[in-house]
XYZ file of C-alpha atoms in Angstrom:
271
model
C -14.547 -8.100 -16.157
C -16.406 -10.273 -13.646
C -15.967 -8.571 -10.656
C -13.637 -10.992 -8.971
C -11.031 -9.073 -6.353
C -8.405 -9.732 -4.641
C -6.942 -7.681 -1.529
C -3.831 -8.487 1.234
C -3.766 -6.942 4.038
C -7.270 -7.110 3.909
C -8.013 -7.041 7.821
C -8.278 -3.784 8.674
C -7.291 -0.071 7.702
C -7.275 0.612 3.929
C -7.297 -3.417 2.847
C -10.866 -3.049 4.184
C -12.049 0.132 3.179
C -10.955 -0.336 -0.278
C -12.764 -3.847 0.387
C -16.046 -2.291 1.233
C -15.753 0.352 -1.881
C -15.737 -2.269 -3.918
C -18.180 -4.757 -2.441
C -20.792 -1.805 -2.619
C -20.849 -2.634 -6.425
C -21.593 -6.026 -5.344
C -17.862 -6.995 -6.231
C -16.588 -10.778 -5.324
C -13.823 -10.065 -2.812
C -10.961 -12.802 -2.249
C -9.585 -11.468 0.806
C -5.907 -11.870 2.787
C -4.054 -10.899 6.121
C -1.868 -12.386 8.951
C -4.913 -11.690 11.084
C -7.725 -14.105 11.091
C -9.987 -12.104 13.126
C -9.603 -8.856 11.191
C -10.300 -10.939 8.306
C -13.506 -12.503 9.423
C -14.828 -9.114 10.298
C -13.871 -7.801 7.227
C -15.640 -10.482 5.493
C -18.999 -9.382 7.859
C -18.358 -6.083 6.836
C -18.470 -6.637 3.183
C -21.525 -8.859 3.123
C -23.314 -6.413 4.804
C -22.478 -4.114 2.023
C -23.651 -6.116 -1.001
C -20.752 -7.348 -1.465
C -19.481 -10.973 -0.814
C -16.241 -13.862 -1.154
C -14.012 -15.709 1.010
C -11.155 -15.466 3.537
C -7.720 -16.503 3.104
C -4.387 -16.173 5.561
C -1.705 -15.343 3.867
C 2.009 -14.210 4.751
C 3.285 -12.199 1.551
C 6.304 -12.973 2.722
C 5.965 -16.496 1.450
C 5.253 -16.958 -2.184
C 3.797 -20.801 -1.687
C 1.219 -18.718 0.380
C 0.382 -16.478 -2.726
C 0.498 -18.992 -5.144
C -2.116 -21.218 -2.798
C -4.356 -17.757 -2.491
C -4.257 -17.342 -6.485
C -5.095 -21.118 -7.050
C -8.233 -20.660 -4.400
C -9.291 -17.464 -6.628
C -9.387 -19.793 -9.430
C -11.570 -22.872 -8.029
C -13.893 -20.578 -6.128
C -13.878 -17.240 -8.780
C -13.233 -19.097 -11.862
C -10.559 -16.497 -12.194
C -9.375 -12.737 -10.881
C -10.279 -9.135 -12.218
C -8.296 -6.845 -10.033
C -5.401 -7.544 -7.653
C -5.034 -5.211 -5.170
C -1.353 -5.749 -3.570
C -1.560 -3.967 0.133
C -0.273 -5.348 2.599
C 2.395 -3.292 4.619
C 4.441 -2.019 7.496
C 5.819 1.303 8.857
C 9.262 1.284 10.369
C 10.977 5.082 11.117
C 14.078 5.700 12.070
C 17.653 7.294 11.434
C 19.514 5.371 8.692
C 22.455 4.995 11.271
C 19.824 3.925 14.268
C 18.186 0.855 11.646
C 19.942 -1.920 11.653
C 20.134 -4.540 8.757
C 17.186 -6.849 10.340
C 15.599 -3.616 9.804
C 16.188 -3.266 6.468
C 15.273 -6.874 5.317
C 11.759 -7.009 7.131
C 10.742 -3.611 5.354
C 11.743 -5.017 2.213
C 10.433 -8.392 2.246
C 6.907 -7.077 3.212
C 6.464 -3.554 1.268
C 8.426 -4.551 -1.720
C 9.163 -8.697 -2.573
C 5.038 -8.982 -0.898
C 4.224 -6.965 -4.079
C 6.316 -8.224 -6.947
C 5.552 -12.060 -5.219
C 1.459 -10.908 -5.544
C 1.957 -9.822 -9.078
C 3.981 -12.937 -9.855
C 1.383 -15.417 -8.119
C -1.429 -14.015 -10.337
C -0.179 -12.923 -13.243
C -1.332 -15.562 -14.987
C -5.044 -15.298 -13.864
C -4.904 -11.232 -15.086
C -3.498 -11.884 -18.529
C -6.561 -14.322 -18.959
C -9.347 -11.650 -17.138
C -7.193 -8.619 -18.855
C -7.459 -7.553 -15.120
C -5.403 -4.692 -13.294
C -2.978 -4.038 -10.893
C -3.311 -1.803 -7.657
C -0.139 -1.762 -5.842
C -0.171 0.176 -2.828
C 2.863 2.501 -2.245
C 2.832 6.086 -0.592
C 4.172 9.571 -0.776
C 6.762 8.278 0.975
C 7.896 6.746 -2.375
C 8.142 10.419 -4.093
C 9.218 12.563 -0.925
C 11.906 10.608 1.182
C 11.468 12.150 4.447
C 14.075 12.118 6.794
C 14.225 9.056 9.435
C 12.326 6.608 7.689
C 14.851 5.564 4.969
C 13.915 1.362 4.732
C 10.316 2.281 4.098
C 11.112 5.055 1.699
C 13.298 2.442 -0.247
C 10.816 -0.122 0.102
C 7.847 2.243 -1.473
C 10.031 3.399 -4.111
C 10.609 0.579 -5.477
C 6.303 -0.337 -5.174
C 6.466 2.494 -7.818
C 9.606 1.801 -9.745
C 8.128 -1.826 -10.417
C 4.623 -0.475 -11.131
C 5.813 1.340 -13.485
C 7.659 -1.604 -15.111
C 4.632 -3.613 -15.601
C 2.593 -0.662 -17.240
C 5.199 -0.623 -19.980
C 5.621 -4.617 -20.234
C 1.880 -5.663 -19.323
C 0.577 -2.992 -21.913
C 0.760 -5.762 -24.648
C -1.058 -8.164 -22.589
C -4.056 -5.920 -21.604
C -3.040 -5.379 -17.900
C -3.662 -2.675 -16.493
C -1.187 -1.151 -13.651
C -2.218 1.648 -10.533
C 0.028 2.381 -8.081
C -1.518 4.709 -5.562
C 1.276 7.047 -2.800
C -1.231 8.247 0.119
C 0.208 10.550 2.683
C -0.522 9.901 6.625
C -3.838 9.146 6.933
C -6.190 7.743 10.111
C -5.367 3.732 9.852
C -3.550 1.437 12.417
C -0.356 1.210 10.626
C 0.999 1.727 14.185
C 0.112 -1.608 15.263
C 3.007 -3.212 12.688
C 5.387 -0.029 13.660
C 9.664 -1.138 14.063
C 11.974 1.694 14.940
C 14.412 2.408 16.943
C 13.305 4.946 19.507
C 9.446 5.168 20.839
C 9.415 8.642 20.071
C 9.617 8.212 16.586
C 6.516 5.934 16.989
C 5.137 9.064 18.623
C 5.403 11.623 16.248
C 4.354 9.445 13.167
C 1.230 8.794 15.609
C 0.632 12.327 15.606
C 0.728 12.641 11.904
C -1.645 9.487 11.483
C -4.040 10.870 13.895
C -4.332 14.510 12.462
C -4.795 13.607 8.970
C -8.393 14.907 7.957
C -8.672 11.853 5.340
C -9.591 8.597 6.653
C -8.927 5.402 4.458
C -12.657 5.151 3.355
C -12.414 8.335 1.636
C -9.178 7.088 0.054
C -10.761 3.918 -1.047
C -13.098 6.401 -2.780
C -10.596 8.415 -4.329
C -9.025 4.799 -5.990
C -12.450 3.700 -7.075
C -12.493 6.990 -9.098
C -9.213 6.829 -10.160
C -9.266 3.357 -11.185
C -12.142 3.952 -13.371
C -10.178 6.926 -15.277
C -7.516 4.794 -16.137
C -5.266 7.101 -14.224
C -1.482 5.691 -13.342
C -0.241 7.389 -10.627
C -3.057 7.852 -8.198
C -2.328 10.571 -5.070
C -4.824 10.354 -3.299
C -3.977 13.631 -0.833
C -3.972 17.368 -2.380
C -0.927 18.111 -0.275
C 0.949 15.476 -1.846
C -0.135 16.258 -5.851
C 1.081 19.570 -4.548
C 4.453 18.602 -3.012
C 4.678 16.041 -6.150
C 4.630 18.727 -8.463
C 7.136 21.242 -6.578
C 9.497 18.212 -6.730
C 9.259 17.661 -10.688
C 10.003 21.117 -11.338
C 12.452 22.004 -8.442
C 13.723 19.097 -6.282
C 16.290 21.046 -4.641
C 13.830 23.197 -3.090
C 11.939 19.902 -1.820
C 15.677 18.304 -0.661
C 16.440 21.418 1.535
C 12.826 21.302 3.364
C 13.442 17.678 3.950
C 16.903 18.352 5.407
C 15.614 20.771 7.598
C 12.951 19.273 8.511
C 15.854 16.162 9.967
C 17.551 19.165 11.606
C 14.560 19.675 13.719
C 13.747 15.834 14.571
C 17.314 15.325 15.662
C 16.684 18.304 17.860
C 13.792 17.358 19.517
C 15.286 13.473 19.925
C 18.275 15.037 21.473
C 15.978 17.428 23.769
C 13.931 14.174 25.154
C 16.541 12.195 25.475
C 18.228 14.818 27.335
């Protein structure tokens, strides 16, 4: 390991904080986003830390843009340690309410931006014997009601983390896949639903979250470090996690009520 990472979505929220945690060990940081601005500041940010690196935009949407990123890890890095695929978007709504657009934004960010990231720099981890740190989310394990396209899109995050941890084992790559719950970040600012109030109440879930994404960047650092798989970063969610392994019905019923309610209180404002 020579301390060479890379992060998308590295312009604000948890792409930064898991920046910082990282340049605080005086980590090279290779750093991407749609947002040039967040990026520079990010790039402040982590100098001031001990850390240091470069800036990048990239759309993980487009794999030429990855590939490009990988090959500028190379000349200026000599190479990559850790990948740290990030980059996302919330979208809520009833499955009836999304429409296909919908569907094929989620996916090509939260999902094909991952497996393109692992493809672009595969190569560069098999010769580092790096790791993977796909970002996916409770939402992956739970499936709550009215956010369907993003519960797809993070289950499949996991599904193809846990692909490469069987198939990379030969190679010396190592796989994470971390599934936070809401915490404080501006995940808002990329929100696509259907009706504002949905935008509303996720708000409210974002904003009274006593974890911030600094002290989830912490909790990965550990994590990392233990060679641990599956990292849940949020003791509600190892709790819920482990209700659903040994009774998913129980889980599936709270969830279902829990829709009851939602389409209540839509119906009530929009009445």
């Amino acid at each position: 390991m020579q301390n060479r990472m890379m992060i998308t979505g590295a312009g604000s929220g948890l792409g930064r904080e898991i920046a910082l945690r990282w340049a605080r060990e005086g980590w090279q940081l290779a750093l991407s986003d749609v947002s040039e601005p967040g990026l520079q500041e990010t790039l402040k940010l982590v100098r001031e830390a001990g850390g240091d690196g470069f800036i990048q935009r990239c759309d993980v949407r487009d794999y030429s843009q990855l590939t490009a990123f990988a090959q500028a890890c190379e000349v200026k890095f000599g190479g990559i340690d850790i990948i740290v695929n990030n980059a996302g978007v919330a979208s809520g709504g009833f499955f009836s309410e999304l429409s296909l657009e919908d569907w094929d934004w989620q996916i090509a960010i939260n999902l094909m931006g991952v497996v393109k990231g692992c493809k672009a720099f595969l190569p560069l981890l098999e010769q580092s014997k790096g790791k993977i740190i796909n970002i996916a989310s409770m939402a992956a394990l739970m499936q709550g009601p009215a956010m369907s396209n993003y519960n797809v899109a993070k289950a499949g995050v996991v599904a193809l983390s846990e692909s490469l941890l069987i198939e990379l084992a030969q190679q010396e790559v190592g796989v994470h896949v971390v599934c936070p719950s809401f915490f404080q970040t501006n995940l808002l600012d990329s929100f696509r639903g259907p009706t504002p109030a949905m935008k509303a109440q996720v708000g409210k879930l974002l904003e009274s979250s006593p974890i911030t994404a600094a002290d989830i960047a912490d909790y990965i650092y550990k994590q990392v470090a233990a060679g641990e798989f599956m990292i849940l970063p949020h003791e509600q969610g190892r709790m819920a996690w482990a209700i659903k392994q040994k009774n998913p019905q129980l889980l599936y019923s709270e969830m279902t009520a829990m829709a009851e309610k939602m389409r209540a209180k839509a119906k009530q404002n929009n009445g």
